[in-house]
PDB file of C-alpha atoms in Angstrom:
ATOM      1  CA  MET A   2      21.074 137.190-137.737  1.00  0.00           C
ATOM      2  CA  SER A   3      20.017 140.553-138.690  1.00  0.00           C
ATOM      3  CA  ILE A   4      17.411 142.602-139.947  1.00  0.00           C
ATOM      4  CA  LEU A   5      19.017 145.030-142.904  1.00  0.00           C
ATOM      5  CA  VAL A   6      17.002 147.971-143.077  1.00  0.00           C
ATOM      6  CA  CYS A   7      17.213 150.298-145.903  1.00  0.00           C
ATOM      7  CA  GLY A   8      15.541 153.808-144.996  1.00  0.00           C
ATOM      8  CA  SER A   9      15.097 157.290-144.462  1.00  0.00           C
ATOM      9  CA  MET A  10      17.766 158.796-141.360  1.00  0.00           C
ATOM     10  CA  ALA A  11      16.039 162.050-140.741  1.00  0.00           C
ATOM     11  CA  PHE A  12      16.114 164.605-137.603  1.00  0.00           C
ATOM     12  CA  ASP A  13      12.053 165.956-137.510  1.00  0.00           C
ATOM     13  CA  THR A  14      10.268 169.279-136.640  1.00  0.00           C
ATOM     14  CA  ILE A  15       7.453 168.816-135.565  1.00  0.00           C
ATOM     15  CA  MET A  16       5.438 171.251-134.778  1.00  0.00           C
ATOM     16  CA  THR A  17       1.452 171.011-133.605  1.00  0.00           C
ATOM     17  CA  PHE A  18      -1.383 173.117-135.091  1.00  0.00           C
ATOM     18  CA  GLU A  19      -4.794 172.956-132.741  1.00  0.00           C
ATOM     19  CA  GLY A  20      -6.981 174.595-135.538  1.00  0.00           C
ATOM     20  CA  ARG A  21      -7.599 172.112-139.001  1.00  0.00           C
ATOM     21  CA  PHE A  22      -6.908 172.168-142.300  1.00  0.00           C
ATOM     22  CA  ALA A  23      -9.678 172.396-143.422  1.00  0.00           C
ATOM     23  CA  GLU A  24     -10.874 175.172-142.125  1.00  0.00           C
ATOM     24  CA  GLN A  25      -8.014 177.369-143.356  1.00  0.00           C
ATOM     25  CA  ILE A  26      -7.715 176.188-147.001  1.00  0.00           C
ATOM     26  CA  LEU A  27     -10.755 177.468-149.400  1.00  0.00           C
ATOM     27  CA  PRO A  28     -10.880 175.128-152.037  1.00  0.00           C
ATOM     28  CA  SER A  29     -11.414 177.893-154.105  1.00  0.00           C
ATOM     29  CA  GLN A  30      -8.806 179.941-154.260  1.00  0.00           C
ATOM     30  CA  LEU A  31      -6.143 176.513-154.027  1.00  0.00           C
ATOM     31  CA  HIS A  32      -4.346 178.907-157.477  1.00  0.00           C
ATOM     32  CA  ILE A  33      -3.285 181.238-154.813  1.00  0.00           C
ATOM     33  CA  LEU A  34      -2.403 179.911-151.920  1.00  0.00           C
ATOM     34  CA  ASN A  35      -1.148 181.547-149.887  1.00  0.00           C
ATOM     35  CA  VAL A  36      -1.689 180.458-146.280  1.00  0.00           C
ATOM     36  CA  SER A  37       0.285 180.982-142.545  1.00  0.00           C
ATOM     37  CA  PHE A  38      -0.646 178.363-139.857  1.00  0.00           C
ATOM     38  CA  LEU A  39       0.137 179.052-136.127  1.00  0.00           C
ATOM     39  CA  VAL A  40       2.245 176.448-134.559  1.00  0.00           C
ATOM     40  CA  PRO A  41       2.503 176.943-130.746  1.00  0.00           C
ATOM     41  CA  GLY A  42       4.034 173.339-130.030  1.00  0.00           C
ATOM     42  CA  LEU A  43       7.187 172.344-131.774  1.00  0.00           C
ATOM     43  CA  ARG A  44      10.005 169.510-131.499  1.00  0.00           C
ATOM     44  CA  ARG A  45      13.141 168.197-132.438  1.00  0.00           C
ATOM     45  CA  GLU A  46      13.300 164.154-132.805  1.00  0.00           C
ATOM     46  CA  PHE A  47      15.177 162.000-134.909  1.00  0.00           C
ATOM     47  CA  GLY A  48      13.190 159.796-137.406  1.00  0.00           C
ATOM     48  CA  GLY A  49      13.818 158.587-140.393  1.00  0.00           C
ATOM     49  CA  CYS A  50      11.886 155.647-141.571  1.00  0.00           C
ATOM     50  CA  ALA A  51      15.284 153.447-141.137  1.00  0.00           C
ATOM     51  CA  GLY A  52      15.623 155.080-138.131  1.00  0.00           C
ATOM     52  CA  ASN A  53      11.914 154.805-136.452  1.00  0.00           C
ATOM     53  CA  ILE A  54      12.225 150.860-137.950  1.00  0.00           C
ATOM     54  CA  ALA A  55      14.847 149.776-136.504  1.00  0.00           C
ATOM     55  CA  TYR A  56      13.872 152.175-133.080  1.00  0.00           C
ATOM     56  CA  GLY A  57      11.142 149.012-132.771  1.00  0.00           C
ATOM     57  CA  LEU A  58      13.118 146.591-133.780  1.00  0.00           C
ATOM     58  CA  ARG A  59      15.508 146.809-131.138  1.00  0.00           C
ATOM     59  CA  LEU A  60      12.731 147.799-128.190  1.00  0.00           C
ATOM     60  CA  LEU A  61      11.570 143.559-129.343  1.00  0.00           C
ATOM     61  CA  GLY A  62      14.565 142.715-128.809  1.00  0.00           C
ATOM     62  CA  SER A  63      15.662 142.082-132.544  1.00  0.00           C
ATOM     63  CA  GLU A  64      19.296 142.396-133.606  1.00  0.00           C
ATOM     64  CA  VAL A  65      19.532 144.831-136.638  1.00  0.00           C
ATOM     65  CA  THR A  66      21.514 147.054-139.434  1.00  0.00           C
ATOM     66  CA  PRO A  67      20.158 150.414-140.918  1.00  0.00           C
ATOM     67  CA  LEU A  68      21.397 150.331-144.247  1.00  0.00           C
ATOM     68  CA  ALA A  69      21.299 154.329-144.657  1.00  0.00           C
ATOM     69  CA  THR A  70      23.537 157.989-145.002  1.00  0.00           C
ATOM     70  CA  VAL A  71      24.144 161.281-141.997  1.00  0.00           C
ATOM     71  CA  GLY A  72      24.777 164.016-143.002  1.00  0.00           C
ATOM     72  CA  SER A  73      27.632 166.156-141.514  1.00  0.00           C
ATOM     73  CA  ASP A  74      25.452 166.598-138.533  1.00  0.00           C
ATOM     74  CA  GLY A  75      24.054 163.305-138.011  1.00  0.00           C
ATOM     75  CA  ALA A  76      27.408 161.943-135.496  1.00  0.00           C
ATOM     76  CA  GLU A  77      24.521 162.528-132.402  1.00  0.00           C
ATOM     77  CA  TYR A  78      21.787 160.073-134.601  1.00  0.00           C
ATOM     78  CA  ILE A  79      24.503 157.244-134.916  1.00  0.00           C
ATOM     79  CA  GLU A  80      25.511 157.193-130.980  1.00  0.00           C
ATOM     80  CA  ARG A  81      21.909 157.418-129.866  1.00  0.00           C
ATOM     81  CA  LEU A  82      21.049 154.280-132.370  1.00  0.00           C
ATOM     82  CA  ARG A  83      24.344 152.463-130.884  1.00  0.00           C
ATOM     83  CA  GLY A  84      23.255 153.197-126.965  1.00  0.00           C
ATOM     84  CA  LEU A  85      20.342 151.042-128.667  1.00  0.00           C
ATOM     85  CA  GLY A  86      22.382 148.701-129.300  1.00  0.00           C
ATOM     86  CA  VAL A  87      22.052 149.406-132.857  1.00  0.00           C
ATOM     87  CA  ASN A  88      24.810 147.999-135.573  1.00  0.00           C
ATOM     88  CA  VAL A  89      25.445 150.841-137.285  1.00  0.00           C
ATOM     89  CA  ASP A  90      28.586 149.827-139.667  1.00  0.00           C
ATOM     90  CA  HIS A  91      25.986 149.977-142.739  1.00  0.00           C
ATOM     91  CA  VAL A  92      25.479 154.009-141.704  1.00  0.00           C
ATOM     92  CA  ALA A  93      27.501 155.814-143.911  1.00  0.00           C
ATOM     93  CA  VAL A  94      28.521 159.328-143.161  1.00  0.00           C
ATOM     94  CA  HIS A  95      28.739 162.442-146.230  1.00  0.00           C
ATOM     95  CA  ALA A  96      30.069 165.627-144.560  1.00  0.00           C
ATOM     96  CA  ASP A  97      29.069 167.891-147.451  1.00  0.00           C
ATOM     97  CA  SER A  98      25.809 167.343-146.886  1.00  0.00           C
ATOM     98  CA  TYR A  99      22.876 167.755-143.431  1.00  0.00           C
ATOM     99  CA  THR A 100      21.163 164.724-142.530  1.00  0.00           C
ATOM    100  CA  ALA A 101      17.739 164.672-144.078  1.00  0.00           C
ATOM    101  CA  GLN A 102      15.976 167.046-142.647  1.00  0.00           C
ATOM    102  CA  ALA A 103      11.362 167.009-141.508  1.00  0.00           C
ATOM    103  CA  MET A 104       9.524 169.534-141.134  1.00  0.00           C
ATOM    104  CA  ILE A 105       5.540 168.549-140.152  1.00  0.00           C
ATOM    105  CA  MET A 106       2.957 169.791-139.405  1.00  0.00           C
ATOM    106  CA  THR A 107       0.209 168.429-137.718  1.00  0.00           C
ATOM    107  CA  ASP A 108      -3.254 169.290-137.036  1.00  0.00           C
ATOM    108  CA  ARG A 109      -6.137 168.898-134.830  1.00  0.00           C
ATOM    109  CA  ASP A 110      -7.222 165.517-136.578  1.00  0.00           C
ATOM    110  CA  ASN A 111      -4.121 163.676-136.802  1.00  0.00           C
ATOM    111  CA  ASN A 112      -3.531 165.380-140.445  1.00  0.00           C
ATOM    112  CA  GLN A 113       0.194 166.052-141.379  1.00  0.00           C
ATOM    113  CA  ILE A 114       1.403 168.317-143.698  1.00  0.00           C
ATOM    114  CA  THR A 115       5.138 167.536-144.424  1.00  0.00           C
ATOM    115  CA  ALA A 116       8.099 169.559-146.065  1.00  0.00           C
ATOM    116  CA  PHE A 117      10.657 167.287-146.561  1.00  0.00           C
ATOM    117  CA  HIS A 118      14.843 167.717-147.579  1.00  0.00           C
ATOM    118  CA  PRO A 119      16.696 165.436-148.700  1.00  0.00           C
ATOM    119  CA  GLY A 120      20.488 166.023-147.821  1.00  0.00           C
ATOM    120  CA  ALA A 121      22.469 162.996-147.180  1.00  0.00           C
ATOM    121  CA  MET A 122      19.784 160.242-147.938  1.00  0.00           C
ATOM    122  CA  SER A 123      20.313 161.909-152.127  1.00  0.00           C
ATOM    123  CA  GLN A 124      23.375 159.743-151.820  1.00  0.00           C
ATOM    124  CA  ALA A 125      22.088 156.210-150.161  1.00  0.00           C
ATOM    125  CA  HIS A 126      22.146 154.944-153.527  1.00  0.00           C
ATOM    126  CA  LEU A 127      26.101 154.904-152.847  1.00  0.00           C
ATOM    127  CA  ASN A 128      25.586 152.704-149.818  1.00  0.00           C
ATOM    128  CA  PRO A 129      24.990 148.921-150.806  1.00  0.00           C
ATOM    129  CA  VAL A 130      23.637 146.036-149.410  1.00  0.00           C
ATOM    130  CA  PRO A 131      26.960 144.218-147.258  1.00  0.00           C
ATOM    131  CA  ALA A 132      27.559 140.866-148.532  1.00  0.00           C
ATOM    132  CA  ALA A 133      28.132 138.144-145.951  1.00  0.00           C
ATOM    133  CA  SER A 134      26.924 139.449-143.113  1.00  0.00           C
ATOM    134  CA  GLY A 135      24.337 137.579-141.937  1.00  0.00           C
ATOM    135  CA  ILE A 136      21.268 139.576-143.034  1.00  0.00           C
ATOM    136  CA  THR A 137      18.971 137.183-142.980  1.00  0.00           C
ATOM    137  CA  LEU A 138      15.026 139.973-143.632  1.00  0.00           C
ATOM    138  CA  GLY A 139      15.358 143.331-144.992  1.00  0.00           C
ATOM    139  CA  ILE A 140      12.428 145.785-145.391  1.00  0.00           C
ATOM    140  CA  VAL A 141      13.766 148.399-149.021  1.00  0.00           C
ATOM    141  CA  ALA A 142      11.260 151.546-146.919  1.00  0.00           C
ATOM    142  CA  PRO A 143      11.681 155.187-148.623  1.00  0.00           C
ATOM    143  CA  ASP A 144      14.556 156.323-149.297  1.00  0.00           C
ATOM    144  CA  GLY A 145      16.386 158.268-152.028  1.00  0.00           C
ATOM    145  CA  ARG A 146      14.490 156.947-155.777  1.00  0.00           C
ATOM    146  CA  ASP A 147      18.279 155.061-156.276  1.00  0.00           C
ATOM    147  CA  ALA A 148      18.936 153.539-153.611  1.00  0.00           C
ATOM    148  CA  MET A 149      15.001 152.126-153.562  1.00  0.00           C
ATOM    149  CA  THR A 150      15.618 150.365-157.020  1.00  0.00           C
ATOM    150  CA  SER A 151      19.414 149.383-156.148  1.00  0.00           C
ATOM    151  CA  HIS A 152      18.589 147.960-152.716  1.00  0.00           C
ATOM    152  CA  ALA A 153      15.571 146.026-153.898  1.00  0.00           C
ATOM    153  CA  ARG A 154      17.693 144.457-156.423  1.00  0.00           C
ATOM    154  CA  GLN A 155      20.075 144.389-154.097  1.00  0.00           C
ATOM    155  CA  LEU A 156      17.965 142.008-151.991  1.00  0.00           C
ATOM    156  CA  HIS A 157      16.962 139.949-154.106  1.00  0.00           C
ATOM    157  CA  HIS A 158      19.997 139.381-156.386  1.00  0.00           C
ATOM    158  CA  ALA A 159      21.303 138.348-152.429  1.00  0.00           C
ATOM    159  CA  GLY A 160      18.380 135.246-151.710  1.00  0.00           C
ATOM    160  CA  ILE A 161      17.758 138.067-148.625  1.00  0.00           C
ATOM    161  CA  PRO A 162      13.459 138.377-147.881  1.00  0.00           C
ATOM    162  CA  PHE A 163      12.479 141.404-147.840  1.00  0.00           C
ATOM    163  CA  VAL A 164       9.395 143.687-147.896  1.00  0.00           C
ATOM    164  CA  PHE A 165       8.938 146.680-149.663  1.00  0.00           C
ATOM    165  CA  ASP A 166       7.796 149.137-147.995  1.00  0.00           C
ATOM    166  CA  PRO A 167       7.056 152.670-150.830  1.00  0.00           C
ATOM    167  CA  GLY A 168       5.182 155.162-148.113  1.00  0.00           C
ATOM    168  CA  GLN A 169       5.860 158.844-149.345  1.00  0.00           C
ATOM    169  CA  GLY A 170       7.928 156.923-151.665  1.00  0.00           C
ATOM    170  CA  LEU A 171       6.041 155.433-153.974  1.00  0.00           C
ATOM    171  CA  PRO A 172       4.956 158.697-156.209  1.00  0.00           C
ATOM    172  CA  MET A 173       7.799 159.293-157.131  1.00  0.00           C
ATOM    173  CA  PHE A 174       7.873 155.379-158.853  1.00  0.00           C
ATOM    174  CA  GLY A 175       6.091 154.256-162.652  1.00  0.00           C
ATOM    175  CA  GLY A 176       3.850 151.550-162.950  1.00  0.00           C
ATOM    176  CA  PRO A 177       7.345 149.037-164.283  1.00  0.00           C
ATOM    177  CA  GLU A 178       8.722 150.180-162.028  1.00  0.00           C
ATOM    178  CA  LEU A 179       6.884 148.973-159.236  1.00  0.00           C
ATOM    179  CA  LEU A 180       5.361 145.395-160.732  1.00  0.00           C
ATOM    180  CA  ALA A 181       9.920 145.583-160.875  1.00  0.00           C
ATOM    181  CA  PHE A 182       9.178 146.502-156.839  1.00  0.00           C
ATOM    182  CA  ILE A 183       6.600 143.683-156.183  1.00  0.00           C
ATOM    183  CA  GLU A 184       8.200 141.254-158.423  1.00  0.00           C
ATOM    184  CA  GLN A 185      11.362 141.247-156.580  1.00  0.00           C
ATOM    185  CA  ALA A 186       9.779 141.495-152.398  1.00  0.00           C
ATOM    186  CA  THR A 187       8.372 138.717-150.908  1.00  0.00           C
ATOM    187  CA  TRP A 188       6.179 141.350-148.757  1.00  0.00           C
ATOM    188  CA  VAL A 189       4.519 144.079-149.801  1.00  0.00           C
ATOM    189  CA  ALA A 190       2.819 146.601-147.179  1.00  0.00           C
ATOM    190  CA  VAL A 191       1.343 150.036-147.990  1.00  0.00           C
ATOM    191  CA  ASN A 192      -1.617 152.556-146.078  1.00  0.00           C
ATOM    192  CA  ASP A 193      -4.577 152.430-147.545  1.00  0.00           C
ATOM    193  CA  TYR A 194      -4.281 155.227-149.502  1.00  0.00           C
ATOM    194  CA  GLU A 195      -1.012 154.017-150.706  1.00  0.00           C
ATOM    195  CA  ALA A 196      -2.273 150.846-151.271  1.00  0.00           C
ATOM    196  CA  ARG A 197      -4.902 152.582-153.864  1.00  0.00           C
ATOM    197  CA  MET A 198      -1.933 154.586-155.697  1.00  0.00           C
ATOM    198  CA  LEU A 199      -0.555 150.918-155.974  1.00  0.00           C
ATOM    199  CA  CYS A 200      -3.433 149.915-157.085  1.00  0.00           C
ATOM    200  CA  GLU A 201      -3.516 152.583-160.194  1.00  0.00           C
ATOM    201  CA  ARG A 202       0.067 153.158-160.570  1.00  0.00           C
ATOM    202  CA  THR A 203      -0.186 149.482-161.393  1.00  0.00           C
ATOM    203  CA  GLY A 204      -3.220 148.684-163.123  1.00  0.00           C
ATOM    204  CA  LEU A 205      -3.133 146.016-160.908  1.00  0.00           C
ATOM    205  CA  THR A 206      -6.313 144.781-157.877  1.00  0.00           C
ATOM    206  CA  LEU A 207      -4.957 144.499-154.527  1.00  0.00           C
ATOM    207  CA  LYS A 208      -5.208 140.522-155.310  1.00  0.00           C
ATOM    208  CA  ALA A 209      -3.420 140.804-157.934  1.00  0.00           C
ATOM    209  CA  ILE A 210      -0.371 142.225-156.378  1.00  0.00           C
ATOM    210  CA  ALA A 211      -0.855 139.981-153.535  1.00  0.00           C
ATOM    211  CA  ALA A 212      -1.021 136.503-155.532  1.00  0.00           C
ATOM    212  CA  LYS A 213       2.586 137.937-156.282  1.00  0.00           C
ATOM    213  CA  VAL A 214       4.313 138.024-153.179  1.00  0.00           C
ATOM    214  CA  LYS A 215       3.298 135.999-149.933  1.00  0.00           C
ATOM    215  CA  GLY A 216       1.745 138.163-147.867  1.00  0.00           C
ATOM    216  CA  LEU A 217       0.608 141.928-148.607  1.00  0.00           C
ATOM    217  CA  VAL A 218      -0.109 144.290-145.599  1.00  0.00           C
ATOM    218  CA  VAL A 219      -2.656 147.256-146.165  1.00  0.00           C
ATOM    219  CA  THR A 220      -2.350 149.412-143.125  1.00  0.00           C
ATOM    220  CA  LEU A 221      -6.302 151.105-141.854  1.00  0.00           C
ATOM    221  CA  GLY A 222      -5.216 153.664-138.808  1.00  0.00           C
ATOM    222  CA  GLY A 223      -7.353 152.622-136.006  1.00  0.00           C
ATOM    223  CA  GLU A 224      -9.066 149.788-137.979  1.00  0.00           C
ATOM    224  CA  GLY A 225      -6.078 148.118-138.510  1.00  0.00           C
ATOM    225  CA  CYS A 226      -4.924 146.698-141.109  1.00  0.00           C
ATOM    226  CA  GLU A 227      -5.912 143.708-144.064  1.00  0.00           C
ATOM    227  CA  ILE A 228      -3.883 141.001-144.132  1.00  0.00           C
ATOM    228  CA  TRP A 229      -3.945 138.635-148.019  1.00  0.00           C
ATOM    229  CA  GLU A 230      -2.732 135.525-148.401  1.00  0.00           C
ATOM    230  CA  ASP A 231      -3.076 133.724-150.736  1.00  0.00           C
ATOM    231  CA  GLY A 232      -5.823 135.200-152.336  1.00  0.00           C
ATOM    232  CA  VAL A 233      -7.789 135.914-149.599  1.00  0.00           C
ATOM    233  CA  ALA A 234      -8.243 138.912-147.320  1.00  0.00           C
ATOM    234  CA  THR A 235      -8.423 138.873-144.100  1.00  0.00           C
ATOM    235  CA  LYS A 236      -8.601 141.925-141.169  1.00  0.00           C
ATOM    236  CA  VAL A 237      -7.446 142.058-137.981  1.00  0.00           C
ATOM    237  CA  PRO A 238      -8.926 144.401-136.145  1.00  0.00           C
ATOM    238  CA  GLY A 239      -7.359 147.931-134.327  1.00  0.00           C
ATOM    239  CA  VAL A 240      -6.175 148.037-130.709  1.00  0.00           C
ATOM    240  CA  GLU A 241      -7.852 151.759-130.013  1.00  0.00           C
ATOM    241  CA  ALA A 242      -5.452 154.152-128.048  1.00  0.00           C
ATOM    242  CA  THR A 243      -4.969 154.554-124.946  1.00  0.00           C
ATOM    243  CA  ALA A 244      -4.356 158.665-126.020  1.00  0.00           C
ATOM    244  CA  VAL A 245      -3.738 160.171-129.286  1.00  0.00           C
ATOM    245  CA  LEU A 246      -1.167 162.475-129.466  1.00  0.00           C
ATOM    246  CA  ASP A 247       1.201 162.092-132.143  1.00  0.00           C
ATOM    247  CA  PRO A 248       0.929 159.297-135.387  1.00  0.00           C
ATOM    248  CA  THR A 249       4.782 160.639-136.402  1.00  0.00           C
ATOM    249  CA  GLY A 250       5.788 157.383-136.921  1.00  0.00           C
ATOM    250  CA  CYS A 251       3.347 154.946-136.629  1.00  0.00           C
ATOM    251  CA  GLY A 252       3.603 153.129-139.711  1.00  0.00           C
ATOM    252  CA  ASP A 253       7.408 152.379-139.165  1.00  0.00           C
ATOM    253  CA  ALA A 254       6.255 150.871-135.986  1.00  0.00           C
ATOM    254  CA  PHE A 255       4.030 149.085-137.618  1.00  0.00           C
ATOM    255  CA  ARG A 256       6.419 147.727-139.839  1.00  0.00           C
ATOM    256  CA  ALA A 257       8.759 147.124-136.993  1.00  0.00           C
ATOM    257  CA  ALA A 258       6.930 144.610-135.552  1.00  0.00           C
ATOM    258  CA  LEU A 259       6.236 143.465-138.202  1.00  0.00           C
ATOM    259  CA  LEU A 260      10.149 142.391-139.767  1.00  0.00           C
ATOM    260  CA  HIS A 261       9.888 141.370-136.182  1.00  0.00           C
ATOM    261  CA  GLY A 262       6.666 138.142-136.120  1.00  0.00           C
ATOM    262  CA  LEU A 263       8.556 137.665-139.502  1.00  0.00           C
ATOM    263  CA  SER A 264      12.385 136.699-138.223  1.00  0.00           C
ATOM    264  CA  GLN A 265      10.334 134.482-135.982  1.00  0.00           C
ATOM    265  CA  GLY A 266       8.720 132.693-138.198  1.00  0.00           C
ATOM    266  CA  TRP A 267       5.318 134.194-136.658  1.00  0.00           C
ATOM    267  CA  ASP A 268       2.273 133.422-139.297  1.00  0.00           C
ATOM    268  CA  LEU A 269       0.994 137.164-140.981  1.00  0.00           C
ATOM    269  CA  ARG A 270      -1.709 137.373-138.886  1.00  0.00           C
ATOM    270  CA  ARG A 271       0.258 137.445-135.686  1.00  0.00           C
ATOM    271  CA  CYS A 272       2.554 139.505-137.527  1.00  0.00           C
ATOM    272  CA  ALA A 273      -0.366 141.898-138.074  1.00  0.00           C
ATOM    273  CA  GLU A 274      -2.006 141.841-134.654  1.00  0.00           C
ATOM    274  CA  LEU A 275       1.604 142.733-133.010  1.00  0.00           C
ATOM    275  CA  GLY A 276       2.038 145.944-135.687  1.00  0.00           C
ATOM    276  CA  ASN A 277      -1.386 147.266-134.612  1.00  0.00           C
ATOM    277  CA  ARG A 278      -0.759 147.822-130.262  1.00  0.00           C
ATOM    278  CA  MET A 279       3.083 148.875-131.657  1.00  0.00           C
ATOM    279  CA  GLY A 280       1.301 151.389-133.814  1.00  0.00           C
ATOM    280  CA  ALA A 281      -1.301 152.133-130.560  1.00  0.00           C
ATOM    281  CA  ALA A 282       1.283 152.996-128.214  1.00  0.00           C
ATOM    282  CA  LYS A 283       3.427 154.752-130.797  1.00  0.00           C
ATOM    283  CA  ILE A 284       0.364 156.870-131.248  1.00  0.00           C
ATOM    284  CA  ALA A 285      -0.137 157.679-127.322  1.00  0.00           C
ATOM    285  CA  THR A 286       3.320 159.456-127.220  1.00  0.00           C
ATOM    286  CA  HIS A 287       5.298 162.247-128.742  1.00  0.00           C
ATOM    287  CA  GLY A 288       8.009 162.013-131.452  1.00  0.00           C
ATOM    288  CA  PRO A 289       8.852 158.430-133.324  1.00  0.00           C
ATOM    289  CA  GLN A 290      10.645 157.275-131.110  1.00  0.00           C
ATOM    290  CA  ASN A 291      10.005 157.770-127.609  1.00  0.00           C
ATOM    291  CA  TYR A 292       7.028 155.530-127.095  1.00  0.00           C
ATOM    292  CA  ARG A 293       7.215 152.317-125.307  1.00  0.00           C
ATOM    293  CA  ALA A 294       6.925 148.714-126.500  1.00  0.00           C
ATOM    294  CA  PRO A 295       3.336 146.871-125.998  1.00  0.00           C
ATOM    295  CA  LEU A 296       3.911 143.502-124.173  1.00  0.00           C
ATOM    296  CA  MET A 297       3.810 140.231-126.773  1.00  0.00           C
ATOM    297  CA  ALA A 298       1.287 138.274-126.561  1.00  0.00           C
TER     298      ALA A 298
END
């Protein structure tokens, strides 16, 4: 039994700006925006939603199969995942592209500005959900637009329960498309900003969205998360981090815990509690794939 993680694999270039973005950008001058940020801290990390979630799942002991694409520079990433015990049989290599690249700048308040080059991710729709591979659970995480659409449809047609996690890919879709994702999915996971956008684009309330799926999770950063089941919302308190160093990949760490718990048959609250602990462990470590799993409870 394995968890299929449909999403991006990317290299993250993470830069640290020691000031505040809000102090550098003049709202009255946005029409002629021309700003420069001095970033004394810079790191290159393994990233992308599929890679990050796969990393978290392996920390928790789950079997995981990423469905993702890399470019001509992706061999090192594939070998890293293989060394962690990840099944890389369905990571496709496109030699005529670079692996997706995210350039992420974080200010002192943990606000982020990201530039993203999709590279090989643009071909992810050519990599179908594998048949007869022992997949029992999946997630459709941010990826190429066509890939997210086709993978959700393929998982649904195969009868494989999955989490719809639109993340930063949500703005690519209109209301009818988002409704189709929701109706195909078993669970939906979004952060609070994405939740508002999802409601705005579909014309549905969170309660109405939750009524269409088995469970809805809305993460609230350090405040924890809200879970919706059977028309009822329950707040799951956050976990205080030992340090706040880098938010990159916190959502993916939470989703790894969510998937791990669901695969074990846990109730949604217990999944969310582990997700909050995973997020707290991640934010206390630089980079999206350098943290260690919290103690299981």
